[in-house]
A tleap script that builds the chain and sets N, CA, C and O, in Angstrom:
source leaprc.protein.ff14SB
mol = sequence {
  NMET LYS VAL ILE GLY ILE LEU LEU LEU LEU
  VAL GLY ILE ILE GLY VAL LEU LEU GLY MET
  MET MET ILE GLY ASP ILE GLY ILE ALA CYS
  ILE VAL GLY ALA THR ALA ALA LEU LEU SER
  GLY ILE GLY PHE ILE MET VAL GLY SER LYS
  LEU LYS LYS VAL THR CARG
}
set mol.1.N position { 0.734 -1.173 0.089 }
set mol.1.CA position { 0.214 -0.006 -0.273 }
set mol.1.C position { 0.858 1.188 0.132 }
set mol.1.O position { 0.286 2.269 -0.011 }
set mol.2.N position { 2.116 1.092 0.676 }
set mol.2.CA position { 2.745 2.373 1.009 }
set mol.2.C position { 3.304 2.414 -0.567 }
set mol.2.O position { 3.342 3.505 -1.137 }
set mol.3.N position { 3.651 1.443 -1.119 }
set mol.3.CA position { 4.870 1.778 -2.409 }
set mol.3.C position { 3.457 2.552 -3.570 }
set mol.3.O position { 3.660 3.364 -4.472 }
set mol.4.N position { 2.487 2.135 -3.270 }
set mol.4.CA position { 1.563 2.496 -4.494 }
set mol.4.C position { 1.120 4.032 -4.061 }
set mol.4.O position { 0.655 4.713 -4.975 }
set mol.5.N position { 1.242 4.775 -2.462 }
set mol.5.CA position { 0.637 5.633 -2.364 }
set mol.5.C position { 2.161 6.621 -3.118 }
set mol.5.O position { 2.054 7.605 -3.850 }
set mol.6.N position { 3.052 6.181 -2.802 }
set mol.6.CA position { 4.149 6.810 -3.210 }
set mol.6.C position { 4.168 6.918 -4.751 }
set mol.6.O position { 4.263 7.951 -5.413 }
set mol.7.N position { 4.097 6.085 -5.037 }
set mol.7.CA position { 3.830 6.106 -6.742 }
set mol.7.C position { 2.964 6.933 -7.318 }
set mol.7.O position { 3.321 7.560 -8.315 }
set mol.8.N position { 1.731 7.075 -6.817 }
set mol.8.CA position { 0.353 8.189 -7.114 }
set mol.8.C position { 1.029 9.195 -6.643 }
set mol.8.O position { 1.070 10.052 -7.525 }
set mol.9.N position { 1.597 9.546 -5.678 }
set mol.9.CA position { 2.294 10.737 -5.277 }
set mol.9.C position { 3.049 11.646 -6.303 }
set mol.9.O position { 2.872 12.721 -6.877 }
set mol.10.N position { 4.000 10.633 -6.231 }
set mol.10.CA position { 5.000 11.222 -7.485 }
set mol.10.C position { 4.189 11.603 -8.945 }
set mol.10.O position { 4.317 12.618 -9.630 }
set mol.11.N position { 3.308 10.418 -9.167 }
set mol.11.CA position { 2.381 10.690 -10.549 }
set mol.11.C position { 2.090 12.284 -10.564 }
set mol.11.O position { 2.463 13.051 -11.452 }
set mol.12.N position { 1.321 12.649 -9.359 }
set mol.12.CA position { 0.275 13.690 -9.301 }
set mol.12.C position { 1.128 14.759 -9.217 }
set mol.12.O position { 0.880 15.606 -10.076 }
set mol.13.N position { 2.022 15.019 -8.511 }
set mol.13.CA position { 3.064 15.946 -9.029 }
set mol.13.C position { 3.695 16.323 -9.874 }
set mol.13.O position { 3.871 17.508 -10.158 }
set mol.14.N position { 4.248 15.169 -10.546 }
set mol.14.CA position { 4.951 15.817 -11.947 }
set mol.14.C position { 3.407 16.062 -12.991 }
set mol.14.O position { 3.406 16.785 -13.987 }
set mol.15.N position { 2.281 15.355 -12.531 }
set mol.15.CA position { 1.104 15.926 -13.484 }
set mol.15.C position { 0.644 17.199 -13.203 }
set mol.15.O position { 0.157 17.848 -14.128 }
set mol.16.N position { 0.704 17.634 -12.187 }
set mol.16.CA position { 0.326 19.066 -11.790 }
set mol.16.C position { 1.543 20.149 -12.662 }
set mol.16.O position { 1.302 20.976 -13.542 }
set mol.17.N position { 2.737 19.818 -12.111 }
set mol.17.CA position { 4.002 20.503 -13.015 }
set mol.17.C position { 3.719 20.538 -14.503 }
set mol.17.O position { 3.967 21.465 -15.274 }
set mol.18.N position { 3.102 19.255 -14.800 }
set mol.18.CA position { 3.238 19.107 -16.444 }
set mol.18.C position { 2.318 19.982 -16.852 }
set mol.18.O position { 2.466 20.585 -17.915 }
set mol.19.N position { 1.304 20.154 -16.105 }
set mol.19.CA position { -0.379 20.724 -16.193 }
set mol.19.C position { -0.382 22.063 -16.484 }
set mol.19.O position { -0.906 22.757 -17.355 }
set mol.20.N position { 0.615 22.333 -15.167 }
set mol.20.CA position { 0.594 23.799 -15.678 }
set mol.20.C position { 1.883 24.629 -16.590 }
set mol.20.O position { 2.359 25.739 -16.348 }
set mol.21.N position { 2.266 23.613 -17.773 }
set mol.21.CA position { 2.891 23.799 -18.722 }
set mol.21.C position { 1.923 24.284 -19.740 }
set mol.21.O position { 2.026 25.418 -20.208 }
set mol.22.N position { 1.049 23.513 -20.071 }
set mol.22.CA position { 0.088 23.170 -20.637 }
set mol.22.C position { -0.809 24.019 -20.990 }
set mol.22.O position { -1.072 24.609 -19.943 }
set mol.23.N position { -1.649 24.590 -22.075 }
set mol.23.CA position { -2.470 25.605 -22.884 }
set mol.23.C position { -3.614 25.219 -22.398 }
set mol.23.O position { -3.590 24.027 -22.094 }
set mol.24.N position { -4.974 25.933 -22.125 }
set mol.24.CA position { -6.137 25.691 -22.084 }
set mol.24.C position { -6.686 24.258 -21.547 }
set mol.24.O position { -6.091 23.597 -20.696 }
set mol.25.N position { -7.556 23.981 -21.988 }
set mol.25.CA position { -8.447 22.836 -21.273 }
set mol.25.C position { -7.703 22.000 -20.943 }
set mol.25.O position { -7.794 21.687 -19.756 }
set mol.26.N position { -6.409 21.088 -21.975 }
set mol.26.CA position { -6.098 20.253 -21.521 }
set mol.26.C position { -5.104 20.056 -20.479 }
set mol.26.O position { -4.761 19.006 -19.937 }
set mol.27.N position { -4.562 21.658 -20.225 }
set mol.27.CA position { -3.853 21.587 -18.910 }
set mol.27.C position { -4.495 21.744 -17.760 }
set mol.27.O position { -3.737 21.813 -16.793 }
set mol.28.N position { -6.035 21.852 -17.444 }
set mol.28.CA position { -6.584 21.952 -16.816 }
set mol.28.C position { -7.128 20.451 -16.038 }
set mol.28.O position { -7.229 20.053 -14.877 }
set mol.29.N position { -7.396 19.913 -17.392 }
set mol.29.CA position { -7.946 18.168 -17.289 }
set mol.29.C position { -6.640 17.422 -16.593 }
set mol.29.O position { -6.892 16.509 -15.806 }
set mol.30.N position { -5.006 17.831 -16.892 }
set mol.30.CA position { -4.461 17.325 -16.452 }
set mol.30.C position { -3.950 17.776 -14.941 }
set mol.30.O position { -3.214 17.190 -14.147 }
set mol.31.N position { -4.600 18.985 -14.863 }
set mol.31.CA position { -4.107 19.524 -13.336 }
set mol.31.C position { -5.165 18.744 -12.653 }
set mol.31.O position { -4.710 18.119 -11.696 }
set mol.32.N position { -6.547 18.570 -12.864 }
set mol.32.CA position { -7.553 18.157 -12.256 }
set mol.32.C position { -7.069 16.385 -11.912 }
set mol.32.O position { -7.243 15.960 -10.770 }
set mol.33.N position { -6.518 15.539 -12.911 }
set mol.33.CA position { -6.418 14.137 -13.162 }
set mol.33.C position { -5.143 13.946 -12.234 }
set mol.33.O position { -5.013 12.890 -11.615 }
set mol.34.N position { -4.288 14.870 -12.143 }
set mol.34.CA position { -3.324 15.005 -10.950 }
set mol.34.C position { -3.393 15.112 -9.787 }
set mol.34.O position { -2.876 14.365 -8.957 }
set mol.35.N position { -4.427 16.621 -9.482 }
set mol.35.CA position { -5.243 16.058 -7.954 }
set mol.35.C position { -5.407 15.151 -7.792 }
set mol.35.O position { -4.705 14.660 -6.908 }
set mol.36.N position { -6.415 14.234 -8.475 }
set mol.36.CA position { -7.013 12.671 -8.384 }
set mol.36.C position { -6.265 12.005 -7.618 }
set mol.36.O position { -6.533 11.579 -6.494 }
set mol.37.N position { -4.766 11.843 -8.549 }
set mol.37.CA position { -3.963 11.260 -8.113 }
set mol.37.C position { -3.232 11.316 -6.846 }
set mol.37.O position { -2.999 10.400 -6.058 }
set mol.38.N position { -2.915 12.540 -6.788 }
set mol.38.CA position { -2.138 13.077 -5.452 }
set mol.38.C position { -3.313 12.932 -3.698 }
set mol.38.O position { -2.876 13.114 -2.561 }
set mol.39.N position { -4.719 12.584 -4.051 }
set mol.39.CA position { -5.581 12.544 -2.831 }
set mol.39.C position { -5.630 10.850 -2.768 }
set mol.39.O position { -5.743 10.276 -1.685 }
set mol.40.N position { -5.521 10.039 -4.180 }
set mol.40.CA position { -5.203 8.688 -4.170 }
set mol.40.C position { -4.269 8.591 -3.277 }
set mol.40.O position { -4.479 8.375 -2.084 }
set mol.41.N position { -3.243 8.737 -3.766 }
set mol.41.CA position { -2.042 8.324 -2.990 }
set mol.41.C position { -2.032 9.108 -1.271 }
set mol.41.O position { -1.991 8.337 -0.313 }
set mol.42.N position { -2.063 10.304 -1.071 }
set mol.42.CA position { -2.472 10.024 0.547 }
set mol.42.C position { -3.615 9.397 1.057 }
set mol.42.O position { -3.885 9.818 2.182 }
set mol.43.N position { -4.370 8.559 0.646 }
set mol.43.CA position { -5.366 7.689 1.125 }
set mol.43.C position { -4.969 6.669 1.085 }
set mol.43.O position { -5.323 5.836 1.920 }
set mol.44.N position { -4.139 6.395 0.149 }
set mol.44.CA position { -3.702 4.725 0.444 }
set mol.44.C position { -2.544 4.711 1.639 }
set mol.44.O position { -2.375 3.715 2.342 }
set mol.45.N position { -1.794 5.887 1.783 }
set mol.45.CA position { -0.587 5.659 2.373 }
set mol.45.C position { -1.074 6.276 4.050 }
set mol.45.O position { -0.269 6.014 4.944 }
set mol.46.N position { -2.125 6.929 4.376 }
set mol.46.CA position { -3.420 6.864 5.133 }
set mol.46.C position { -4.147 5.531 5.785 }
set mol.46.O position { -4.286 5.282 6.982 }
set mol.47.N position { -4.605 4.680 4.552 }
set mol.47.CA position { -5.118 3.266 4.998 }
set mol.47.C position { -3.780 2.202 5.279 }
set mol.47.O position { -3.768 1.197 5.990 }
set mol.48.N position { -2.803 2.720 4.564 }
set mol.48.CA position { -2.164 1.653 4.487 }
set mol.48.C position { -1.642 1.795 6.004 }
set mol.48.O position { -1.616 0.688 6.542 }
set mol.49.N position { -1.270 2.710 6.743 }
set mol.49.CA position { -0.973 3.080 7.682 }
set mol.49.C position { -1.948 2.590 9.197 }
set mol.49.O position { -1.632 2.165 10.309 }
set mol.50.N position { -2.909 2.836 8.692 }
set mol.50.CA position { -3.996 2.314 9.752 }
set mol.50.C position { -4.696 1.283 9.743 }
set mol.50.O position { -5.753 1.210 10.369 }
set mol.51.N position { -4.087 0.079 8.844 }
set mol.51.CA position { -4.243 -1.270 8.597 }
set mol.51.C position { -3.100 -2.034 9.237 }
set mol.51.O position { -3.357 -3.154 9.678 }
set mol.52.N position { -1.816 -1.540 9.343 }
set mol.52.CA position { -0.946 -1.930 10.241 }
set mol.52.C position { -1.285 -1.494 11.690 }
set mol.52.O position { -0.482 -1.986 12.482 }
set mol.53.N position { -2.070 -0.850 12.178 }
set mol.53.CA position { -2.778 -0.444 13.627 }
set mol.53.C position { -2.805 -1.813 14.083 }
set mol.53.O position { -2.095 -2.518 14.800 }
set mol.54.N position { -4.127 -1.978 13.257 }
set mol.54.CA position { -5.324 -2.728 13.367 }
set mol.54.C position { -4.792 -4.457 13.327 }
set mol.54.O position { -5.303 -5.368 13.977 }
set mol.55.N position { -3.780 -4.551 12.489 }
set mol.55.CA position { -3.491 -6.150 12.544 }
set mol.55.C position { -2.392 -6.296 13.520 }
set mol.55.O position { -1.783 -7.360 13.399 }
set mol.56.N position { -1.950 -5.458 14.516 }
set mol.56.CA position { -0.887 -5.524 15.289 }
set mol.56.C position { -1.547 -6.144 16.492 }
set mol.56.O position { -0.885 -6.392 17.500 }
savepdb mol mol.pdb
quit
């Protein structure tokens, strides 16, 4: 879970940076997708840490 979360965070950060370089609607769509990846990455990391506490 932690690896998936970190990968999603990296994809989100790179996507936001690339979206800022794009022009028009495509840039907005790229930033929206990158934001979704960032939120999913944060969610995976949070759930992974909570699952470790529950299983112990």
